[in-house]
mmCIF file of C-alpha atoms in Angstrom:
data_model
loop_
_atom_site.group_PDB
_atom_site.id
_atom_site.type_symbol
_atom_site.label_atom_id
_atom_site.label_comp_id
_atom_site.label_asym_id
_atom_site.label_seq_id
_atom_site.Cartn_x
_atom_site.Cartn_y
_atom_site.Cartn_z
ATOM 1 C CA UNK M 275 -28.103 -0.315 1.066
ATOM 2 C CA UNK M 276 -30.220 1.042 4.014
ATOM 3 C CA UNK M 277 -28.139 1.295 7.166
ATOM 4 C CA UNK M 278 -30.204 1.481 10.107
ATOM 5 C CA UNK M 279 -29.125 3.415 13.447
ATOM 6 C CA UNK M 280 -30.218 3.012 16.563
ATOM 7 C CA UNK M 281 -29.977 5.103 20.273
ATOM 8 C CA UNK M 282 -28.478 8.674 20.551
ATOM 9 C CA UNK M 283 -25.876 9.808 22.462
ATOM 10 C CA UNK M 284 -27.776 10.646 25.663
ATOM 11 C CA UNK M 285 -29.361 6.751 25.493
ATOM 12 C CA UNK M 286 -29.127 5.115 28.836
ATOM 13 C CA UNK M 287 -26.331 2.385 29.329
ATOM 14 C CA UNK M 288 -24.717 3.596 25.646
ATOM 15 C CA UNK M 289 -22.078 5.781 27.612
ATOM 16 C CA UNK M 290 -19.440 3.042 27.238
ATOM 17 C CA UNK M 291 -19.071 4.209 23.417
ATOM 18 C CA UNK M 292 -19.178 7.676 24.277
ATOM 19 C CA UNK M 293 -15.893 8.970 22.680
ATOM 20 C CA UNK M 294 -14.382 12.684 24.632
ATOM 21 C CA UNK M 295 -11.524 13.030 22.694
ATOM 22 C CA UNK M 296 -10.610 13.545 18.872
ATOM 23 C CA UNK M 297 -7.792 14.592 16.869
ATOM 24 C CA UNK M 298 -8.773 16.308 13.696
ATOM 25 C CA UNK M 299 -5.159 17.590 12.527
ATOM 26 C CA UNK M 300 -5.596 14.538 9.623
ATOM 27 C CA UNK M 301 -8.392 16.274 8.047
ATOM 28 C CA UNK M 302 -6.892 18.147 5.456
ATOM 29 C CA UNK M 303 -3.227 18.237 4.127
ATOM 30 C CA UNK M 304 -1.411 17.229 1.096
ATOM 31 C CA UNK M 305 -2.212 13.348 0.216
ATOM 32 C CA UNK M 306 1.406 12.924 -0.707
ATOM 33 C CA UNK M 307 3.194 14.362 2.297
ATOM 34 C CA UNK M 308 3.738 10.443 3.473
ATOM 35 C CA UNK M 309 4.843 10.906 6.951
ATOM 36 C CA UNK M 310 4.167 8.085 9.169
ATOM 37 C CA UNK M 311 4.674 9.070 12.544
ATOM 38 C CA UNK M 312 1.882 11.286 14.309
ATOM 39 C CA UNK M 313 2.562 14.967 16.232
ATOM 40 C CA UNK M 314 1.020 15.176 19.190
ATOM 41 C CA UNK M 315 -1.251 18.469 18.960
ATOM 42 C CA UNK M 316 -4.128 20.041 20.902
ATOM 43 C CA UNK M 317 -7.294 17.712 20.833
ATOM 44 C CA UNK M 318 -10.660 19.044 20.998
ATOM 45 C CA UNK M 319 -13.504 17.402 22.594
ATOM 46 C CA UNK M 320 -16.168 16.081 20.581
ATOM 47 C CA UNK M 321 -19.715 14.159 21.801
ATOM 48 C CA UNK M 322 -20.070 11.236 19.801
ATOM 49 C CA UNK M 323 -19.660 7.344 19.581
ATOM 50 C CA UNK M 324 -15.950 6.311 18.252
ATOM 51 C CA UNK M 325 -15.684 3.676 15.514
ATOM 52 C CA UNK M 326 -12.632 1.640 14.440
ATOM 53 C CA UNK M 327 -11.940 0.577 10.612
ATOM 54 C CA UNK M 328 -8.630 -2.041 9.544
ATOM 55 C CA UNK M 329 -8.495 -1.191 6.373
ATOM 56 C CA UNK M 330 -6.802 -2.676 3.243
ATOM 57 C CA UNK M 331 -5.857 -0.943 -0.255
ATOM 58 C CA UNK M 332 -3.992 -1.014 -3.267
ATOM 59 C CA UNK M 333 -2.175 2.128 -3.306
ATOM 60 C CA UNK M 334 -1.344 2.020 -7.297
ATOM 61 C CA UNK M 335 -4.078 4.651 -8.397
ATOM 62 C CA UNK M 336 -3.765 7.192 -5.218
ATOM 63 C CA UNK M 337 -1.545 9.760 -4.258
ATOM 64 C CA UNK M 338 -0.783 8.529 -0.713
ATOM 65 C CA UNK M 339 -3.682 8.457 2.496
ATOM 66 C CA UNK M 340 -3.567 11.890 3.782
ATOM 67 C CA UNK M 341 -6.806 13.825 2.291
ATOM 68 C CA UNK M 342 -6.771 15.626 -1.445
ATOM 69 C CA UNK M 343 -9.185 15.495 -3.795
ATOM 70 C CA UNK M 344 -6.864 15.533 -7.130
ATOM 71 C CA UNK M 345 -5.084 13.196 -7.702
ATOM 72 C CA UNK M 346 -7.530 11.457 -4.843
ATOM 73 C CA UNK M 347 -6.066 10.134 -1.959
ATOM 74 C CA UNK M 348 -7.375 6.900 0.196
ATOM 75 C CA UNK M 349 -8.645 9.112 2.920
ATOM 76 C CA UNK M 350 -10.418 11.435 0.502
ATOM 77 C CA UNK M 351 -12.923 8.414 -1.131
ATOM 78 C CA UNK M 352 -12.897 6.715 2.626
ATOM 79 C CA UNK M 353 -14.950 10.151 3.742
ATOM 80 C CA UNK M 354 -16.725 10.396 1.096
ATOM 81 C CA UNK M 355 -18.025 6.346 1.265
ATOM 82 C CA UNK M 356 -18.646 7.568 4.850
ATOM 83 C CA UNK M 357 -20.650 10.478 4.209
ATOM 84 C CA UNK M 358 -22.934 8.578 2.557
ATOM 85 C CA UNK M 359 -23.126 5.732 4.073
ATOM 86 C CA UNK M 360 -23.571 8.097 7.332
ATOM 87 C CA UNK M 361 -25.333 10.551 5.423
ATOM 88 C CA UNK M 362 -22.794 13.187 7.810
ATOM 89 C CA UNK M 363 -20.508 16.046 6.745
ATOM 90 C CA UNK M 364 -17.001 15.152 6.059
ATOM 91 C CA UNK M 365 -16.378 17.579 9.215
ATOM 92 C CA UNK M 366 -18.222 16.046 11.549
ATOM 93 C CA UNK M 367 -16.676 12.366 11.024
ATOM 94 C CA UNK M 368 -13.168 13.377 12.260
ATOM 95 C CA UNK M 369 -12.001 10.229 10.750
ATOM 96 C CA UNK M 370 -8.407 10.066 11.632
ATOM 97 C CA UNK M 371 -5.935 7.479 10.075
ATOM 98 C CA UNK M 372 -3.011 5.352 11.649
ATOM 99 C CA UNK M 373 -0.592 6.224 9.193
ATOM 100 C CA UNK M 374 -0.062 8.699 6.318
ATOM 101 C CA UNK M 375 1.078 6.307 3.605
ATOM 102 C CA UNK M 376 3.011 7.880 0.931
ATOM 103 C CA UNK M 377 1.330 7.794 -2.932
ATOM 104 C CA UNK M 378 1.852 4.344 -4.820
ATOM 105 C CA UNK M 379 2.415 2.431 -1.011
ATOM 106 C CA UNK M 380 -0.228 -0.186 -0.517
ATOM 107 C CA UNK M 381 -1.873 -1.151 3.200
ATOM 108 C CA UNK M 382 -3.266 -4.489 4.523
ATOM 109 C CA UNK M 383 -3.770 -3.325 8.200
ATOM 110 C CA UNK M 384 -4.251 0.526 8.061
ATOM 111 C CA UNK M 385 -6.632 1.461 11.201
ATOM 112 C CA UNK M 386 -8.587 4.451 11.161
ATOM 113 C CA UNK M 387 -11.333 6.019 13.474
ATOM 114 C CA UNK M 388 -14.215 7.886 12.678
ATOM 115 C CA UNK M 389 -17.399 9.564 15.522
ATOM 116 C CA UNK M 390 -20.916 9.484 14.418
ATOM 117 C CA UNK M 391 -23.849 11.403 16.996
ATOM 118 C CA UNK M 392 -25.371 8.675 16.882
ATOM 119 C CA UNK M 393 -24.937 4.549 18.072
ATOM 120 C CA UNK M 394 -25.912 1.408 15.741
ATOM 121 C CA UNK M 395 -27.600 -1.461 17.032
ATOM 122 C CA UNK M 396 -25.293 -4.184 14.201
ATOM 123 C CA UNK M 397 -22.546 -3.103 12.089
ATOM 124 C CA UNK M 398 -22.993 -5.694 9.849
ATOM 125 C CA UNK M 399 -25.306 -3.131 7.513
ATOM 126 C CA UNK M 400 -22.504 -0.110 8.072
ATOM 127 C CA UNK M 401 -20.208 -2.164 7.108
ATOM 128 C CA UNK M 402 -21.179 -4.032 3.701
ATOM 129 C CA UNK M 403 -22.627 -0.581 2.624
ATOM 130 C CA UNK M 404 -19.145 1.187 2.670
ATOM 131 C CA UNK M 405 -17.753 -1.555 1.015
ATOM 132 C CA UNK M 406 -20.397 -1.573 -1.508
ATOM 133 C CA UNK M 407 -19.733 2.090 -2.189
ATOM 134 C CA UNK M 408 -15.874 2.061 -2.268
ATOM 135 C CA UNK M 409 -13.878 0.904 -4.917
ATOM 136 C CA UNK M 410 -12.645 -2.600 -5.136
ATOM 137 C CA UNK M 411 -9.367 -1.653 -4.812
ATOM 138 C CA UNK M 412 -10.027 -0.578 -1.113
ATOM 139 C CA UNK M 413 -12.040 -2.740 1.438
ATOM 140 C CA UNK M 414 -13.055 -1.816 5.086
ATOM 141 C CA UNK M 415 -11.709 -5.293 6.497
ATOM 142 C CA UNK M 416 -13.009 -4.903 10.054
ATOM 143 C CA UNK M 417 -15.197 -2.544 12.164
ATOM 144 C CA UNK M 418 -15.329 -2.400 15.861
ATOM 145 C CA UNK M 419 -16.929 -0.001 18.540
ATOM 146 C CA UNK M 420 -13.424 1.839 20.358
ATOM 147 C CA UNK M 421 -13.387 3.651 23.672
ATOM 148 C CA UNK M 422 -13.011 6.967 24.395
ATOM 149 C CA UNK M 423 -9.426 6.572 24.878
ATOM 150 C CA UNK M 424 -8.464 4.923 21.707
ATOM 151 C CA UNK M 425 -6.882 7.079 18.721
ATOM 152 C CA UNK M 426 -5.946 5.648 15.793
ATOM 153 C CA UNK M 427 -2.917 7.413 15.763
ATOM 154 C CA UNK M 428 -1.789 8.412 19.148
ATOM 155 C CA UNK M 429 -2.500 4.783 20.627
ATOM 156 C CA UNK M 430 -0.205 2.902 18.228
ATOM 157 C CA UNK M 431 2.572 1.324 19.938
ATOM 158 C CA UNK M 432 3.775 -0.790 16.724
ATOM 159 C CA UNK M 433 4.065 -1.169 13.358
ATOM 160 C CA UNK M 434 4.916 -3.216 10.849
ATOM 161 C CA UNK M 435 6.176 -2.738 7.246
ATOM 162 C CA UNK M 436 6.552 -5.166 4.389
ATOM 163 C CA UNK M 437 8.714 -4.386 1.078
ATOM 164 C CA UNK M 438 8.949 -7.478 -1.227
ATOM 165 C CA UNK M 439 11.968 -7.469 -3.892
ATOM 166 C CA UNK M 440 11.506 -9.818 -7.122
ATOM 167 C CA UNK M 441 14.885 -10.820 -7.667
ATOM 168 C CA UNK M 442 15.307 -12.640 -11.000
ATOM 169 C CA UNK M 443 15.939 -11.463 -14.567
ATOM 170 C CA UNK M 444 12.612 -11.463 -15.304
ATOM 171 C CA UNK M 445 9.950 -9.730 -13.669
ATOM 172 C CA UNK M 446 6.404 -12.139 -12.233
ATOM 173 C CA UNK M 447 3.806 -9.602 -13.992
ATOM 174 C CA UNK M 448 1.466 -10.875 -11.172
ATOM 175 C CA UNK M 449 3.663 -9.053 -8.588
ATOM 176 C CA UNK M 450 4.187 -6.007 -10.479
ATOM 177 C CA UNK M 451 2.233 -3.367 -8.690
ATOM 178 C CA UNK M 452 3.505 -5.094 -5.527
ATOM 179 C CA UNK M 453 7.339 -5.543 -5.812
ATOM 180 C CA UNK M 454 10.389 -4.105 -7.002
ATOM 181 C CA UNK M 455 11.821 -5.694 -9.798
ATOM 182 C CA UNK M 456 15.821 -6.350 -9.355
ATOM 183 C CA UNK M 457 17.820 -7.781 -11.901
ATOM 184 C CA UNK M 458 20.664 -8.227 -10.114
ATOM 185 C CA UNK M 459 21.638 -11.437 -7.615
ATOM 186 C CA UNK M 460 21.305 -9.752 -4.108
ATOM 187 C CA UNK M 461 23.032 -11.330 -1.091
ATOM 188 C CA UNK M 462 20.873 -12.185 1.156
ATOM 189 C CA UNK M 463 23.531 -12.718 3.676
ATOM 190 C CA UNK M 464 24.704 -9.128 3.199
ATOM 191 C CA UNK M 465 21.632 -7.747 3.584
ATOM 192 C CA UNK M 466 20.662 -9.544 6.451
ATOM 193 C CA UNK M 467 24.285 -8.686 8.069
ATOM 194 C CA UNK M 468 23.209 -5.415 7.767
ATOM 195 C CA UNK M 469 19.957 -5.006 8.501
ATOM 196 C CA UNK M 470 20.750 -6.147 12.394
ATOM 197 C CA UNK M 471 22.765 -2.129 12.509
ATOM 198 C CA UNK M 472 19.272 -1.312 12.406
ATOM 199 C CA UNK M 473 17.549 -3.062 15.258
ATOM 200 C CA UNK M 474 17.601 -0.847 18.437
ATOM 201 C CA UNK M 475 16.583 2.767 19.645
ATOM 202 C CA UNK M 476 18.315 5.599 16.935
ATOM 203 C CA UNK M 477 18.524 8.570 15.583
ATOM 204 C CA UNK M 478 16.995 7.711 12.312
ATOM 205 C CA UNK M 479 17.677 11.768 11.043
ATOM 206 C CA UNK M 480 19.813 10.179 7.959
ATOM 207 C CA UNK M 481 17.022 8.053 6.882
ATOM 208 C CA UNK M 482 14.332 10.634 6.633
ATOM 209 C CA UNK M 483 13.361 12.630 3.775
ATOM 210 C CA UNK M 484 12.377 15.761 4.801
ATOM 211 C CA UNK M 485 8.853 16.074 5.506
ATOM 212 C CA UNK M 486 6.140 19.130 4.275
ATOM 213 C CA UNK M 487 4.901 19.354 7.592
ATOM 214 C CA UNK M 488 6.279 22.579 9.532
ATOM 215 C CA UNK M 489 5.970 20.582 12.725
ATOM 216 C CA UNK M 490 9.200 18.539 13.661
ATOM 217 C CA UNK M 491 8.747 14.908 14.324
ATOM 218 C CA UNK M 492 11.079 13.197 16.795
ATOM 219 C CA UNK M 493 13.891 11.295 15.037
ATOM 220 C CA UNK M 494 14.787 8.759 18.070
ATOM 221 C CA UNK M 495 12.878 5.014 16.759
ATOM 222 C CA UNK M 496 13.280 1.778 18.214
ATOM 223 C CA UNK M 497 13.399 -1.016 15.843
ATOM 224 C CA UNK M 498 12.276 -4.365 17.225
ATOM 225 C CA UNK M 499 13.263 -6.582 14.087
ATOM 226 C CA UNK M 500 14.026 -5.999 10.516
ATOM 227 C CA UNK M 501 14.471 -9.972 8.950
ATOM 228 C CA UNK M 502 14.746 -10.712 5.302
ATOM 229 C CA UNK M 503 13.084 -13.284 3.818
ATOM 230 C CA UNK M 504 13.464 -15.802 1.046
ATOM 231 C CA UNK M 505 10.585 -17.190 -0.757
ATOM 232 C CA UNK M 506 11.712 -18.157 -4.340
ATOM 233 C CA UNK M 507 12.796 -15.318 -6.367
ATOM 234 C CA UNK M 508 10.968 -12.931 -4.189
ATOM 235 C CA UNK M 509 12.670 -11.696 -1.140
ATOM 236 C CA UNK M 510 10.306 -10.255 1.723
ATOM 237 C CA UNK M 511 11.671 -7.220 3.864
ATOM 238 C CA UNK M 512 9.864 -7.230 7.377
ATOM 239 C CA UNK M 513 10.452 -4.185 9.396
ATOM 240 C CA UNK M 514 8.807 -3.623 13.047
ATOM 241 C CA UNK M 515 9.411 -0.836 14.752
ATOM 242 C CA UNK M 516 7.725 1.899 17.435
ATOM 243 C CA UNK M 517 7.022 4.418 14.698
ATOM 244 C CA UNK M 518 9.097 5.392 11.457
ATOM 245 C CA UNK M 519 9.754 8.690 10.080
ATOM 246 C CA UNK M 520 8.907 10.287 6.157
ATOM 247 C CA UNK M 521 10.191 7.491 3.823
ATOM 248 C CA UNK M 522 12.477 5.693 7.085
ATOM 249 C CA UNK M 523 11.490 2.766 5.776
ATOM 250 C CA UNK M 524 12.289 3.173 1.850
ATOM 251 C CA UNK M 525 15.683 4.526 2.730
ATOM 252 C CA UNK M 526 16.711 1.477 4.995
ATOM 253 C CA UNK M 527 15.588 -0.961 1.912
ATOM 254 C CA UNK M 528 17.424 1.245 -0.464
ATOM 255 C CA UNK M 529 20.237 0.901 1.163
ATOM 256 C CA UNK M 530 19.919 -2.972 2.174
ATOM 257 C CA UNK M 531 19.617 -3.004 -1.441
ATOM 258 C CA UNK M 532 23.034 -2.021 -2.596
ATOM 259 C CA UNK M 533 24.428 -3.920 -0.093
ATOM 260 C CA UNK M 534 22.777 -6.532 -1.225
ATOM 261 C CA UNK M 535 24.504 -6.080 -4.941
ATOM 262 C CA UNK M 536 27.368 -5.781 -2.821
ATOM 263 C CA UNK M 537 28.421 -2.667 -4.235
ATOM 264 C CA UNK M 538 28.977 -1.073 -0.313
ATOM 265 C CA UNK M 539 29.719 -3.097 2.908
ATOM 266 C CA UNK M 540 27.292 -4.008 5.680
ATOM 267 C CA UNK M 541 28.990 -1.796 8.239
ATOM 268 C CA UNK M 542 27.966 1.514 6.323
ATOM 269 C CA UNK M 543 24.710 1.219 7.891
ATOM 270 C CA UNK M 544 25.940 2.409 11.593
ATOM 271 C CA UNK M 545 28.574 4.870 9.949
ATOM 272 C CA UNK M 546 25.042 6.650 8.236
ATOM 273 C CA UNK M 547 23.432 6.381 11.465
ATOM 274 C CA UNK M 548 25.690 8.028 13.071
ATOM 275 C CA UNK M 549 26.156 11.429 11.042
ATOM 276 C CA UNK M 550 22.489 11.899 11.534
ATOM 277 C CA UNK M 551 23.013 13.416 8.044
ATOM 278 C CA UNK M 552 20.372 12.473 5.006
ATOM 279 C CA UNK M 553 22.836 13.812 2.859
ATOM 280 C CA UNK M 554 25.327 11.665 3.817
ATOM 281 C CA UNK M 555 22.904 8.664 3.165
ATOM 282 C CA UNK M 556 22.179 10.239 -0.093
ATOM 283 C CA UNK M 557 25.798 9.735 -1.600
ATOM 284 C CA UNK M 558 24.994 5.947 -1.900
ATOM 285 C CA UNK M 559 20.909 5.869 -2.403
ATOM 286 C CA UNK M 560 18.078 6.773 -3.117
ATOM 287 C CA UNK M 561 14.698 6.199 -1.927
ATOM 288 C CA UNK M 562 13.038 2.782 -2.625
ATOM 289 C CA UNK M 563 10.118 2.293 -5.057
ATOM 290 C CA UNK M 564 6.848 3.123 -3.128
ATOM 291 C CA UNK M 565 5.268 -0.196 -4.978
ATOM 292 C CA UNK M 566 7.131 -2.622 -2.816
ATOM 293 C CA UNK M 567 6.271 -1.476 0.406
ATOM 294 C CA UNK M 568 3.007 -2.278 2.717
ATOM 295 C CA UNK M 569 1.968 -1.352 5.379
ATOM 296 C CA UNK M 570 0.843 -5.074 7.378
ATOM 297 C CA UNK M 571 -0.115 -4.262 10.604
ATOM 298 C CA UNK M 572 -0.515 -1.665 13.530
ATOM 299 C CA UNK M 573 -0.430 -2.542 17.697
ATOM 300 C CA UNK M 574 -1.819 -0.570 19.839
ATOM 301 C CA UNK M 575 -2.497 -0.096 23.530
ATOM 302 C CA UNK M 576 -4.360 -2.973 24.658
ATOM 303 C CA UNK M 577 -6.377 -1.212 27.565
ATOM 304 C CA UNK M 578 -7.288 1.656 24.386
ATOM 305 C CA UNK M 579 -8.673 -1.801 22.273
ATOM 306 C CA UNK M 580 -11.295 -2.831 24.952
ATOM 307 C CA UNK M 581 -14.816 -2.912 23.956
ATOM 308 C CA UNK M 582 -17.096 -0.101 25.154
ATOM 309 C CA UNK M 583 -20.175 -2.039 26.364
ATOM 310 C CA UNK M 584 -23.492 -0.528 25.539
ATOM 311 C CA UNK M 585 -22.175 -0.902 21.714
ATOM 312 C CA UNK M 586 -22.763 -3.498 18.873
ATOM 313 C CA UNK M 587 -20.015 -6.348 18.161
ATOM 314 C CA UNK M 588 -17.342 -6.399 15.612
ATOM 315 C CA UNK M 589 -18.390 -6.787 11.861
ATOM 316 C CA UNK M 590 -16.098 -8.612 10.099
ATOM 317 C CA UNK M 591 -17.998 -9.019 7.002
ATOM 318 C CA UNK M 592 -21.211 -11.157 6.343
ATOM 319 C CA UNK M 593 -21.884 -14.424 4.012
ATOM 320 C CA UNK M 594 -24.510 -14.001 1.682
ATOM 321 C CA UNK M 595 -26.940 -17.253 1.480
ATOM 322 C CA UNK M 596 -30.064 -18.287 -0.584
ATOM 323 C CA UNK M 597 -32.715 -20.527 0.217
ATOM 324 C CA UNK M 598 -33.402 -21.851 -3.403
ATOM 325 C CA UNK M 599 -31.103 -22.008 -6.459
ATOM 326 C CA UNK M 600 -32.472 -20.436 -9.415
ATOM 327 C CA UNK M 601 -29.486 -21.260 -12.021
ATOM 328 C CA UNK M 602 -28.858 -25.245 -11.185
ATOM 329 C CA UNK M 603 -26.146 -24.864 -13.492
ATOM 330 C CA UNK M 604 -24.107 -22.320 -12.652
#
């Protein structure tokens, strides 16, 4: 599908989209390294016009966002839709992602940026031809013109996780990819009981695997909510919080989980958080299934969301029409 671009950087009134500022840290890396929080390094400066993506995936078939070729990773077939949809070197997109989901976890509001040299006029035609290029088990949901300023990473202010739980002897095969199966009667009670030790600024050290990155995140989090859900036999684990560290979020479920079964006590959750030991948390659990976990949505900075001007509108996706039907029948 022919994409058409219009203006170059230098075009007068285009210097809204202009984008100063890139982080290209993301661009390489192993694909199942998982950690979700960002480190704040050097950024270069780079000429170009910034582009946001929302992105949603199944994560059953890829080892995790952060780029690799083999096994691929969601990052690694993004660039490549993009290169040819740009018809640009993987190098010179910078594309940057939110959140380096870990291999197996599946996304339904993953952000991303990417800088092209050049400006479009719609991105109606950008937009239908990466989705016509990636596989259907990853769709570009939305994509916007971002400021300078914004970074898909360094702007986030919130996210949200989702791990569903099927909780009856036996398993909905429609919900396999997407929840753990547990055979045993969880109490929800319990597990909401506990799940309020979480909610606050902490230390989260005990609940983070340790990461492949040499650079040291910082452990302090602040959790706005964590609520448990019942919807049938599947229970829904929502998690907000300002950031989360390698496999946080797995490691509070597993836990939640067997105090759920009610084989420990709610109030082990502040005791863990307090040694600021994972091996203390380790005597009791282990990680979560990556299956059941998504990652829903990501906040940012609402002054770094404002709309360059200069630059198309959001593309949300187009409706195909015909004029004439050529198979009454079908």
């Amino acid at each position: 599908m022919n994409c058409t671009v219009v203006g170059l950087p230098s075009a007068p009134g285009l210097s809204g989209c202009l984008s100063t500022t890139i982080n290209s840290s993301n661009s390489g890396g192993n694909g199942g390294s998982g950690a979700e929080d960002s480190y704040h390094t050097a950024m270069p400066t780079v000429a170009g016009y910034k582009w946001r993506l929302v992105l949603a995936y199944d994560g059953t078939r890829y080892a995790g966002w952060q780029y690799q070729q083999s096994p691929p990773t969601i990052q690694c077939i993004l660039e490549n839709a993009l290169t040819r949809a740009t018809k640009l070197e993987r190098k010179d997109l910078h594309l940057v992602g939110a959140s380096r989901t870990d291999a197996g976890v599946h996304a339904w509001g993953q952000v991303a940026h990417f800088v092209t040299p050049f400006n479009y006029g719609s991105l109606e035609n950008i937009h239908a031809a990466l989705n016509g290029i990636l596989p259907s088990d990853i769709r570009v949901r939305e994509i916007s013109p971002a400021m300078p300023e914004f970074h898909a990473r360094f702007s986030v202010k919130r996210k949200i996780y989702h791990y569903k739980i099927y909780n009856d002897t036996i398993m909905d095969p429609f919900q396999h990819h997407f929840a753990y199966h547990s055979v045993y009667k969880l109490n929800t009670d319990v597990m909401r009981e506990a799940a309020t030790y979480f909610i606050g600024k902490h230390d989260f050290s005990a609940f983070a695997n340790a990461s492949r990155n040499d650079r040291v995140p910082n452990p302090v989090k602040h959790i706005f909510r964590f609520d448990v859900y019942e919807m049938g036999a599947l229970l829904q684990l929502e998690v907000e919080g300002s950031g989360f560290l390698y496999r946080q979020v797995r490691n509070m479920v597993a836990l939640l989980f067997q105090i759920g079964k009610e084989a420990i006590p709610p109030h082990i959750v502040p005791e863990i958080l307090a040694t600021r030991d994972r091996k203390e948390l380790a005597k009791y659990v282990l990680s979560a299934p990556p299956h059941g976990l998504c990652l829903v949505s990501i906040n940012y900075n609402e002054d770094h969301l404002r709309l360059p001007s200069g630059c198309p509108t959001n593309s949300f996706g187009r409706h195909r029409s015909i004029t004439k039907c050529k198979l009454p029948f079908y």
